Amino acid sequence: MIDSELRVLAVDDDRMMRRALAAMMKASGVAIVHEAADGNEALEILLTLPIDFIVSDHDMPEMGGLDLLHSLESAAVFAMVPVLMVSADGEDTGAEADEYGADGFLSKPFTHDMIEERIQGILEKRASLLPLDISLSRAFALCEFGADEDAIMELEEIRRHRPDSPRLWAGAGEVYLQMGDLDAAKDCYEEAMDIDDRFVKAYDQLGVILIKEGNIKEALRTIRLATRISPRNRDRHQFLGKVLLDQGDEKGARAAFFQSVAGNTDAVSQKAAVAELFLISDRPDLAETEFTAAIEAEPGNVHCYNRLGIVFRRQKKFVEAIKNYRNALKLAPDDSVLYYNLALVLIENGDREGGITHLRKALSLDPSFEKAKAALERVSEWKQKNGRGRKSPAGGNGSGNGNGAVKKGAGSRNNRRAPRHRAPVVILASSLSRSPLMLEDVSETGFRVMVFRKPQSGTEHVLAIQAADSIIGRCRGKVAWLRENATQPVTWSVGLDLQMPEAKRKDFVAALEKAIAKQGGGA
């Protein structure tokens, strides 16, 4: 029997399943069972009622089980609420639930005895580990305030007890990583893997340390093992692709990128999504191949024409870009974005008058098009100051948002834009993604990253940053802006405003400059 005072939340979009779960709980002695049809309803209940345990389905509309786990991890107030994930899917789902923080997984269908035994086991393990959970929480807090010696004392308490919990070992490793003690972090991650060789979070973090150490071969082996254990983690496939691309393995990178966008999407959408990943990785030549193939498969896809134009512009293939946009305008003659992007290419190619004409056309179609207004104002001012000439400002480098304009980067201070780069920097932010994140760009004040799960605007996330040969911990990134990308599956570009003391910022800037110099310059 389960403690009668336990307050359970049953989350499932199937009303009959919710009722069955509630009946099972009450048969096990639970007096209070609340019900929610999806993750959004569950969060509303959690914010208003005390809940001690969550039983959640994996697949639900609106907000599924993994997104619920993601939200719970992002809010410290819910961190201690245990979650049992249930699903009709197989082992892959269980591995995915495990890496997103579920305390247990149970395949449907299950019996009353099976769920009672699983819940009881989770509660008993949680109770036995509570003192060490408290030590880990203290270590995180002390580390954040720079009290490293006190944090280490809390971590040593965990290591002395040698808990049979990969979660605790990985948490200890994360604190050591934040403090910059890579050897101790590595030991903790290896301990977590020894306890549970399917605990993928440890593989991810260990892979980053191995990359930092220059042991790329072992890092790739570690990351590949994680992708086999939990093949549905798209961020991890992206990270693997980026590492392979950095090592010159274009074929392997392409396969990893395609794996990251695999699912219930058509071939054209997959090619377009992979092209975007190549573009983020600063390989417009490979992005060109994928966008071209997507257009050949679907000649009427205006979005792909638009993005291909940005790719050509990034490579300074202005003639090809102009031809591409003119072909796109035959398909969509009233698309203001196409006229705007064509105008930028014409201006960069020296045709200022043609650029002005097309900016005016964009504004005639969409008078509220602010970027077109700003670009027209810039080029008109330049024309007045400089008269006739070949070169004039084009209003951006075409590397940013979906319409080719550069979006103001996250982390701008004092209303100035910090230079942005495509540098080999890795971010670890477990509340944003269980795996290392791919950057769209980086500056000394912040990052733009692409994620598959939408974070809340304004939330802060603890970061560890690897740049060049440095790992910089005790950082926070505040979600300054969000943009939903026109990709399948849907992704979000997220602007993270970097929060760190000035002394630590100087260390980061030095590491960033070293990383940029190492790759031969910024974007």
Coordinates of C-alpha atoms in Angstrom, one line a residue:
M1 CA 0.0 0.0 0.0
I2 CA 1.0 3.6 -0.7
D3 CA 1.0 6.3 2.0
S4 CA -2.6 7.6 2.2
E5 CA -1.4 11.2 2.6
L6 CA 0.4 11.1 -0.8
R7 CA -1.2 13.6 -3.2
V8 CA -1.0 12.3 -6.8
L9 CA -1.5 14.1 -10.1
A10 CA -2.5 11.8 -13.0
V11 CA -1.8 13.3 -16.4
D12 CA -3.2 11.7 -19.5
D13 CA -5.2 12.9 -22.5
D14 CA -7.3 9.8 -22.5
R15 CA -10.1 10.4 -20.0
M16 CA -10.7 6.7 -19.4
M17 CA -7.0 6.2 -18.7
R18 CA -7.0 9.0 -16.2
R19 CA -9.9 7.4 -14.4
A20 CA -8.2 4.1 -14.4
L21 CA -5.0 5.6 -12.9
A22 CA -7.1 7.4 -10.2
A23 CA -8.9 4.1 -9.4
M24 CA -5.6 2.3 -9.1
M25 CA -4.2 4.9 -6.8
K26 CA -7.2 4.9 -4.6
A27 CA -7.1 1.1 -4.4
S28 CA -3.5 1.5 -3.2
G29 CA -4.6 3.7 -0.4
V30 CA -4.1 7.2 -1.9
A31 CA -6.9 9.5 -0.8
I32 CA -6.2 12.5 -3.1
V33 CA -5.8 12.1 -6.9
H34 CA -6.0 15.1 -9.2
E35 CA -6.4 14.8 -13.0
A36 CA -5.0 16.7 -15.9
A37 CA -5.5 16.2 -19.7
D38 CA -2.0 17.4 -20.7
G39 CA 1.1 19.1 -19.4
N40 CA -0.4 22.6 -19.5
E41 CA -3.3 21.6 -17.2
A42 CA -0.8 19.8 -15.0
L43 CA 1.3 22.9 -14.6
E44 CA -1.8 24.9 -13.7
I45 CA -2.6 22.4 -11.0
L46 CA 1.0 22.3 -9.7
L47 CA 0.9 26.1 -9.3
T48 CA -2.2 26.0 -7.2
L49 CA -2.3 22.7 -5.3
P50 CA 0.3 20.7 -3.3
I51 CA 1.3 17.6 -5.3
D52 CA 3.7 14.9 -4.0
F53 CA 3.9 12.6 -7.1
I54 CA 3.1 12.8 -10.8
V55 CA 2.1 9.9 -13.1
S56 CA 2.2 11.3 -16.7
D57 CA 1.6 9.8 -20.1
H58 CA 4.3 10.4 -22.7
D59 CA 2.3 11.2 -25.8
M60 CA -0.3 14.0 -25.3
P61 CA -1.4 16.9 -27.5
E62 CA -0.5 20.5 -26.6
M63 CA 2.1 19.6 -24.0
G64 CA 3.3 16.0 -23.8
G65 CA 5.2 14.3 -21.0
L66 CA 8.7 15.3 -22.0
D67 CA 7.7 18.9 -22.3
L68 CA 6.2 18.7 -18.8
L69 CA 9.4 17.2 -17.5
H70 CA 11.3 20.0 -19.2
S71 CA 9.1 22.6 -17.5
L72 CA 9.4 21.0 -14.1
E73 CA 13.2 21.0 -14.4
S74 CA 13.2 24.7 -15.4
A75 CA 11.3 25.6 -12.2
A76 CA 13.2 24.9 -9.0
V77 CA 10.0 24.7 -6.9
F78 CA 9.0 21.5 -8.7
A79 CA 12.5 19.8 -8.7
M80 CA 11.8 17.5 -5.8
V81 CA 8.4 16.2 -7.2
P82 CA 9.0 12.6 -8.5
V83 CA 7.6 11.7 -11.9
L84 CA 6.7 8.2 -13.2
M85 CA 6.3 8.3 -17.0
V86 CA 4.0 5.8 -18.7
S87 CA 3.7 5.1 -22.4
A88 CA 2.6 2.5 -25.0
D89 CA 5.9 3.0 -26.8
G90 CA 9.0 1.0 -26.2
E91 CA 12.5 1.2 -24.9
D92 CA 13.5 4.3 -26.8
T93 CA 10.7 6.2 -25.0
G94 CA 11.9 5.0 -21.7
A95 CA 15.5 6.1 -22.4
E96 CA 14.2 9.5 -23.5
A97 CA 12.1 9.9 -20.3
D98 CA 15.1 8.9 -18.2
E99 CA 17.3 11.5 -19.6
Y100 CA 14.7 14.2 -19.2
G101 CA 14.5 13.5 -15.5
A102 CA 11.8 11.0 -15.0
D103 CA 12.2 8.9 -11.8
G104 CA 10.8 5.8 -13.6
F105 CA 9.1 4.5 -16.7
L106 CA 6.3 1.9 -17.1
S107 CA 5.1 0.5 -20.4
K108 CA 1.4 0.3 -21.1
P109 CA -0.6 -1.8 -20.5
F110 CA 0.2 -2.3 -16.8
T111 CA -1.6 -3.7 -13.8
H112 CA -2.5 -2.2 -10.4
D113 CA 0.3 -4.2 -8.7
M114 CA 2.9 -3.1 -11.3
I115 CA 2.2 0.7 -10.8
E116 CA 2.0 0.4 -7.1
E117 CA 5.3 -1.4 -6.9
R118 CA 6.9 1.1 -9.2
I119 CA 5.6 4.1 -7.2
Q120 CA 6.6 2.6 -3.9
G121 CA 10.1 1.9 -5.2
I122 CA 10.5 5.5 -6.4
L123 CA 9.3 6.9 -3.1
E124 CA 11.6 4.7 -1.1
K125 CA 14.6 5.6 -3.2
R126 CA 13.8 9.3 -3.0
A127 CA 13.5 9.1 0.8
S128 CA 16.8 7.3 1.1
L129 CA 18.6 9.8 -1.1
L130 CA 17.0 12.9 0.4
P131 CA 19.9 14.0 2.6
L132 CA 22.3 13.7 -0.4
D133 CA 19.8 15.5 -2.7
I134 CA 19.9 18.4 -0.1
S135 CA 23.7 18.3 -0.2
L136 CA 23.7 18.5 -4.0
S137 CA 21.2 21.5 -3.9
R138 CA 23.5 23.2 -1.4
A139 CA 26.5 22.5 -3.6
F140 CA 24.8 24.1 -6.6
A141 CA 23.9 27.2 -4.6
L142 CA 27.3 27.5 -3.0
C143 CA 29.0 27.1 -6.3
E144 CA 26.8 29.8 -7.8
F145 CA 27.9 32.3 -5.1
G146 CA 31.5 31.4 -5.5
A147 CA 31.9 29.5 -2.2
D148 CA 33.8 26.7 -3.9
E149 CA 35.4 25.2 -0.7
D150 CA 32.0 24.8 1.0
A151 CA 30.5 23.4 -2.3
I152 CA 33.3 20.8 -2.4
M153 CA 32.5 19.8 1.2
E154 CA 28.9 19.1 0.2
L155 CA 30.1 17.1 -2.9
E156 CA 32.5 15.1 -0.8
E157 CA 29.6 14.1 1.4
I158 CA 27.9 12.6 -1.7
R159 CA 31.1 10.9 -2.9
R160 CA 31.7 9.4 0.6
H161 CA 28.3 7.8 0.7
R162 CA 28.8 6.4 -2.9
P163 CA 25.0 6.5 -3.7
D164 CA 23.6 4.0 -6.1
S165 CA 22.1 7.0 -8.1
P166 CA 23.5 8.1 -11.5
R167 CA 21.4 11.3 -11.2
L168 CA 23.3 12.3 -8.0
W169 CA 26.7 11.5 -9.5
A170 CA 25.9 13.4 -12.7
G171 CA 24.7 16.4 -10.6
A172 CA 27.9 16.4 -8.7
G173 CA 29.8 16.3 -12.0
E174 CA 27.9 19.3 -13.2
V175 CA 28.9 21.3 -10.1
Y176 CA 32.5 20.3 -10.5
L177 CA 32.3 21.3 -14.2
Q178 CA 30.9 24.7 -13.1
M179 CA 33.9 25.1 -10.8
G180 CA 36.3 24.1 -13.6
D181 CA 37.5 20.9 -11.9
L182 CA 37.4 18.8 -15.0
D183 CA 39.1 15.7 -13.5
A184 CA 36.6 15.5 -10.6
A185 CA 33.7 16.1 -13.0
K186 CA 35.0 13.3 -15.3
D187 CA 35.2 10.9 -12.3
C188 CA 31.6 11.6 -11.4
Y189 CA 30.3 11.1 -14.9
E190 CA 32.2 7.8 -15.2
E191 CA 30.8 6.7 -11.9
A192 CA 27.2 7.5 -13.1
M193 CA 27.9 5.5 -16.3
D194 CA 29.2 2.5 -14.2
I195 CA 26.0 2.5 -12.2
D196 CA 23.7 2.8 -15.2
D197 CA 25.3 2.4 -18.6
R198 CA 22.1 3.9 -20.2
F199 CA 22.3 7.2 -18.3
V200 CA 22.9 9.4 -21.3
K201 CA 23.3 12.7 -19.5
A202 CA 26.7 11.5 -18.2
Y203 CA 27.7 10.5 -21.8
D204 CA 26.9 14.0 -23.0
Q205 CA 28.9 15.9 -20.3
L206 CA 31.8 13.5 -20.6
G207 CA 31.9 14.0 -24.3
V208 CA 32.3 17.8 -23.9
I209 CA 35.2 17.3 -21.5
L210 CA 36.9 14.9 -23.9
I211 CA 36.5 17.4 -26.7
K212 CA 38.1 20.0 -24.5
E213 CA 41.0 17.6 -23.8
G214 CA 41.4 17.1 -27.5
N215 CA 40.4 13.4 -27.3
I216 CA 38.0 13.7 -30.3
K217 CA 38.0 10.0 -31.1
E218 CA 36.9 9.0 -27.6
A219 CA 34.4 12.0 -27.5
L220 CA 32.8 10.8 -30.8
R221 CA 32.5 7.3 -29.4
T222 CA 30.9 8.6 -26.2
I223 CA 28.4 10.8 -28.1
R224 CA 27.5 8.0 -30.5
L225 CA 26.8 5.7 -27.6
A226 CA 24.4 8.2 -26.2
T227 CA 22.6 8.6 -29.6
R228 CA 22.1 4.8 -29.7
I229 CA 20.8 4.7 -26.2
S230 CA 18.3 7.5 -26.7
P231 CA 18.0 8.0 -30.5
R232 CA 15.1 10.5 -30.3
N233 CA 17.2 13.3 -28.8
R234 CA 17.5 15.7 -31.7
D235 CA 19.8 18.2 -30.0
R236 CA 22.4 15.4 -29.5
H237 CA 22.3 14.4 -33.2
Q238 CA 22.8 18.0 -34.1
F239 CA 25.8 18.2 -31.7
L240 CA 27.3 15.0 -33.1
G241 CA 26.9 16.4 -36.6
K242 CA 28.6 19.6 -35.7
V243 CA 31.6 17.7 -34.1
L244 CA 31.9 15.5 -37.2
L245 CA 31.7 18.6 -39.5
D246 CA 34.5 20.2 -37.5
Q247 CA 36.6 17.1 -38.0
G248 CA 36.0 17.3 -41.8
D249 CA 33.5 14.3 -41.9
E250 CA 30.9 16.0 -44.1
K251 CA 29.2 12.7 -44.9
G252 CA 28.9 11.7 -41.3
A253 CA 27.7 15.2 -40.3
R254 CA 25.0 15.1 -43.0
A255 CA 23.8 11.7 -41.7
A256 CA 23.7 13.0 -38.1
F257 CA 21.8 16.1 -39.2
F258 CA 19.2 14.1 -41.1
Q259 CA 18.8 11.9 -38.0
S260 CA 18.1 15.0 -36.0
V261 CA 15.1 16.0 -38.2
A262 CA 13.8 12.4 -38.8
G263 CA 10.2 11.8 -38.0
N264 CA 6.8 12.4 -39.5
T265 CA 8.0 15.0 -42.0
D266 CA 8.3 14.9 -45.8
A267 CA 11.6 14.7 -47.6
V268 CA 11.6 18.3 -48.7
S269 CA 11.2 19.6 -45.2
Q270 CA 14.0 17.3 -44.0
K271 CA 16.4 18.6 -46.7
A272 CA 15.4 22.2 -45.8
A273 CA 16.0 21.6 -42.1
V274 CA 19.4 20.0 -42.7
A275 CA 20.3 22.9 -44.9
E276 CA 19.5 25.3 -42.0
L277 CA 21.8 23.2 -39.8
F278 CA 24.6 23.5 -42.3
L279 CA 24.0 27.3 -42.5
I280 CA 24.2 27.5 -38.7
S281 CA 27.5 25.5 -38.9
D282 CA 28.8 28.2 -41.3
R283 CA 28.9 25.8 -44.2
P284 CA 26.7 27.7 -46.8
D285 CA 28.2 25.5 -49.5
L286 CA 26.6 22.4 -48.0
A287 CA 23.4 24.3 -47.3
E288 CA 23.3 25.3 -50.9
T289 CA 23.3 21.6 -51.9
E290 CA 20.4 20.7 -49.6
F291 CA 18.2 23.7 -50.5
T292 CA 18.9 23.1 -54.2
A293 CA 17.8 19.5 -53.8
A294 CA 14.7 20.6 -51.9
I295 CA 13.7 22.9 -54.7
E296 CA 14.3 20.3 -57.4
A297 CA 11.9 18.0 -55.4
E298 CA 9.4 20.8 -54.9
P299 CA 9.8 23.6 -57.4
G300 CA 7.1 25.7 -55.9
N301 CA 8.6 25.9 -52.4
V302 CA 9.1 29.7 -52.0
H303 CA 10.5 29.3 -48.5
C304 CA 13.4 27.2 -49.9
Y305 CA 14.0 29.8 -52.6
N306 CA 14.2 32.5 -50.0
R307 CA 16.7 30.6 -47.8
L308 CA 18.7 29.6 -50.9
G309 CA 19.0 33.3 -51.7
I310 CA 20.4 33.9 -48.3
V311 CA 22.9 31.1 -48.8
F312 CA 24.1 32.5 -52.1
R313 CA 24.4 36.0 -50.5
R314 CA 26.4 34.5 -47.6
Q315 CA 28.8 33.1 -50.2
K316 CA 28.8 36.4 -52.1
K317 CA 27.4 34.6 -55.1
F318 CA 25.3 37.7 -56.0
V319 CA 24.5 36.8 -59.6
E320 CA 23.1 33.4 -58.5
A321 CA 21.2 35.0 -55.6
I322 CA 19.6 37.6 -57.9
K323 CA 18.5 34.9 -60.4
N324 CA 17.2 32.8 -57.5
Y325 CA 15.0 35.7 -56.1
R326 CA 13.7 36.6 -59.5
N327 CA 12.6 33.0 -60.0
A328 CA 11.0 33.0 -56.6
L329 CA 9.1 36.2 -57.4
K330 CA 7.6 34.5 -60.4
L331 CA 6.0 32.1 -58.0
A332 CA 5.1 34.7 -55.3
P333 CA 4.9 38.1 -57.0
D334 CA 3.3 39.7 -53.9
D335 CA 5.8 38.5 -51.3
S336 CA 7.4 41.6 -49.7
V337 CA 10.1 39.5 -48.0
L338 CA 11.4 38.3 -51.4
Y339 CA 11.6 41.9 -52.6
Y340 CA 13.4 43.0 -49.4
N341 CA 16.0 40.2 -49.6
L342 CA 16.5 40.8 -53.4
A343 CA 17.1 44.5 -52.6
L344 CA 19.8 43.6 -50.0
V345 CA 21.6 41.5 -52.6
L346 CA 21.4 44.2 -55.3
I347 CA 22.8 46.8 -52.9
E348 CA 25.7 44.6 -51.8
N349 CA 26.4 43.9 -55.5
G350 CA 26.6 47.7 -56.2
D351 CA 23.1 48.2 -57.7
R352 CA 21.9 50.9 -55.3
E353 CA 19.1 52.2 -57.5
G354 CA 17.8 48.7 -58.0
G355 CA 17.9 48.0 -54.3
I356 CA 15.9 51.2 -53.6
T357 CA 13.3 50.2 -56.2
H358 CA 12.8 46.8 -54.6
L359 CA 12.7 48.2 -51.1
R360 CA 10.0 50.6 -52.1
K361 CA 8.1 47.6 -53.7
A362 CA 8.4 45.7 -50.5
L363 CA 6.9 48.6 -48.6
S364 CA 4.1 49.1 -51.1
L365 CA 3.1 45.5 -50.4
D366 CA 3.6 45.8 -46.6
P367 CA 3.7 49.4 -45.3
S368 CA 4.5 48.1 -41.8
F369 CA 7.7 46.3 -42.9
E370 CA 10.1 47.9 -40.4
K371 CA 13.3 46.3 -41.6
A372 CA 12.5 47.5 -45.2
K373 CA 11.9 51.0 -43.9
A374 CA 15.2 51.0 -42.0
A375 CA 17.2 49.6 -45.0
L376 CA 15.6 52.2 -47.3
E377 CA 16.5 55.0 -44.8
R378 CA 20.1 53.7 -44.6
V379 CA 20.7 53.4 -48.3
S380 CA 19.0 56.8 -49.0
E381 CA 21.2 58.5 -46.3
W382 CA 24.3 56.9 -47.8
K383 CA 23.3 58.1 -51.3
Q384 CA 22.8 61.7 -50.1
K385 CA 26.2 61.7 -48.4
N386 CA 28.2 59.8 -51.1
G387 CA 26.5 60.5 -54.3
R388 CA 27.1 58.0 -57.1
G389 CA 29.3 55.0 -56.2
R390 CA 29.5 51.3 -56.2
K391 CA 29.3 50.2 -52.6
S392 CA 26.6 51.0 -50.0
P393 CA 25.2 49.6 -46.8
A394 CA 23.0 46.5 -47.4
G395 CA 21.5 46.3 -44.0
G396 CA 22.9 43.0 -42.6
N397 CA 24.7 39.9 -43.6
G398 CA 21.8 37.7 -44.3
S399 CA 22.7 35.2 -41.6
G400 CA 20.0 35.9 -39.1
N401 CA 16.3 35.4 -39.3
G402 CA 13.9 33.9 -41.8
N403 CA 13.7 36.9 -44.0
G404 CA 17.4 37.5 -44.4
A405 CA 17.6 40.5 -42.0
V406 CA 20.0 40.4 -39.1
K407 CA 18.0 40.3 -35.9
K408 CA 19.5 42.3 -33.0
G409 CA 21.5 39.8 -30.9
A410 CA 20.8 38.8 -27.4
G411 CA 22.8 40.4 -24.7
S412 CA 23.2 43.9 -26.2
R413 CA 24.3 46.3 -23.5
N414 CA 23.9 50.0 -23.5
N415 CA 22.0 49.9 -26.8
R416 CA 25.1 48.8 -28.7
R417 CA 25.4 45.7 -30.8
A418 CA 28.3 43.5 -29.9
P419 CA 30.0 41.8 -32.9
R420 CA 28.6 38.4 -33.6
H421 CA 30.6 35.3 -34.7
R422 CA 30.2 31.7 -35.7
A423 CA 32.8 30.4 -33.3
P424 CA 33.4 26.9 -32.0
V425 CA 31.7 27.4 -28.7
V426 CA 29.7 24.8 -26.8
I427 CA 27.0 25.5 -24.3
L428 CA 25.7 23.1 -21.6
A429 CA 22.4 24.2 -20.2
S430 CA 20.5 21.2 -18.8
S431 CA 17.3 23.2 -18.2
L432 CA 17.2 24.2 -22.0
S433 CA 18.5 20.9 -23.4
R434 CA 19.8 17.6 -22.0
S435 CA 22.5 17.7 -24.7
P436 CA 25.1 20.3 -25.7
L437 CA 23.6 23.0 -27.8
M438 CA 24.5 24.2 -31.3
L439 CA 25.0 27.9 -31.6
E440 CA 23.7 30.0 -34.4
D441 CA 26.1 32.7 -33.4
V442 CA 27.9 34.1 -30.3
S443 CA 29.1 37.5 -29.0
E444 CA 30.7 38.6 -25.8
T445 CA 27.2 39.5 -24.5
G446 CA 25.2 36.5 -25.5
F447 CA 24.3 33.7 -27.8
R448 CA 21.7 32.6 -30.3
V449 CA 20.9 28.9 -30.1
M450 CA 18.5 26.6 -31.8
V451 CA 16.4 24.2 -29.7
F452 CA 13.6 21.8 -30.2
R453 CA 11.7 22.7 -27.0
K454 CA 10.3 26.1 -26.5
P455 CA 11.6 27.8 -23.3
Q456 CA 9.7 30.5 -21.4
S457 CA 10.6 34.1 -22.3
G458 CA 12.5 35.8 -19.5
T459 CA 13.6 32.6 -17.7
E460 CA 17.2 32.3 -16.6
H461 CA 19.3 29.1 -17.2
V462 CA 22.5 28.0 -15.6
L463 CA 25.3 27.6 -18.3
A464 CA 28.7 26.1 -18.6
I465 CA 30.5 27.4 -21.6
Q466 CA 33.4 25.8 -23.5
A467 CA 35.4 28.1 -25.7
A468 CA 38.9 27.3 -27.1
D469 CA 40.6 25.5 -24.2
S470 CA 38.5 26.9 -21.4
I471 CA 35.4 25.8 -19.7
I472 CA 33.7 28.7 -17.9
G473 CA 31.0 27.8 -15.3
R474 CA 28.8 29.8 -12.9
C475 CA 27.1 31.6 -15.8
R476 CA 23.5 32.3 -16.5
G477 CA 21.7 33.0 -19.7
K478 CA 18.4 34.9 -19.7
V479 CA 16.0 34.2 -22.5
A480 CA 15.8 37.7 -24.1
W481 CA 13.8 36.7 -27.2
L482 CA 12.3 33.7 -29.0
R483 CA 11.6 33.1 -32.6
E484 CA 9.7 30.1 -34.0
N485 CA 11.5 28.9 -37.2
A486 CA 9.6 27.8 -40.3
T487 CA 11.1 24.3 -40.1
Q488 CA 9.7 20.8 -39.8
P489 CA 10.0 19.6 -37.1
V490 CA 9.5 23.1 -35.5
T491 CA 12.5 24.6 -33.9
W492 CA 13.0 27.8 -31.9
S493 CA 15.9 30.3 -32.1
V494 CA 16.5 31.6 -28.7
G495 CA 18.5 34.7 -27.7
L496 CA 20.3 34.2 -24.4
D497 CA 21.6 37.4 -22.7
L498 CA 24.7 36.3 -20.9
Q499 CA 24.7 37.1 -17.2
M500 CA 28.1 37.0 -15.4
P501 CA 30.4 39.1 -13.3
E502 CA 32.7 41.4 -15.2
A503 CA 35.8 39.5 -14.2
K504 CA 34.4 36.3 -15.5
R505 CA 33.2 38.1 -18.7
K506 CA 36.7 39.1 -19.4
D507 CA 37.8 35.4 -19.1
F508 CA 35.0 34.5 -21.5
V509 CA 35.9 37.3 -24.0
A510 CA 39.5 36.1 -24.0
A511 CA 38.5 32.5 -24.6
L512 CA 36.1 33.6 -27.4
E513 CA 38.8 35.6 -29.1
K514 CA 41.1 32.6 -28.9
A515 CA 38.4 30.4 -30.4
I516 CA 37.8 32.8 -33.2
A517 CA 41.5 33.2 -34.0
K518 CA 41.8 29.4 -33.9
Q519 CA 39.2 29.0 -36.7
G520 CA 40.6 31.8 -38.7
G521 CA 38.2 34.7 -38.1
G522 CA 34.6 35.4 -37.3
A523 CA 31.5 35.6 -39.5

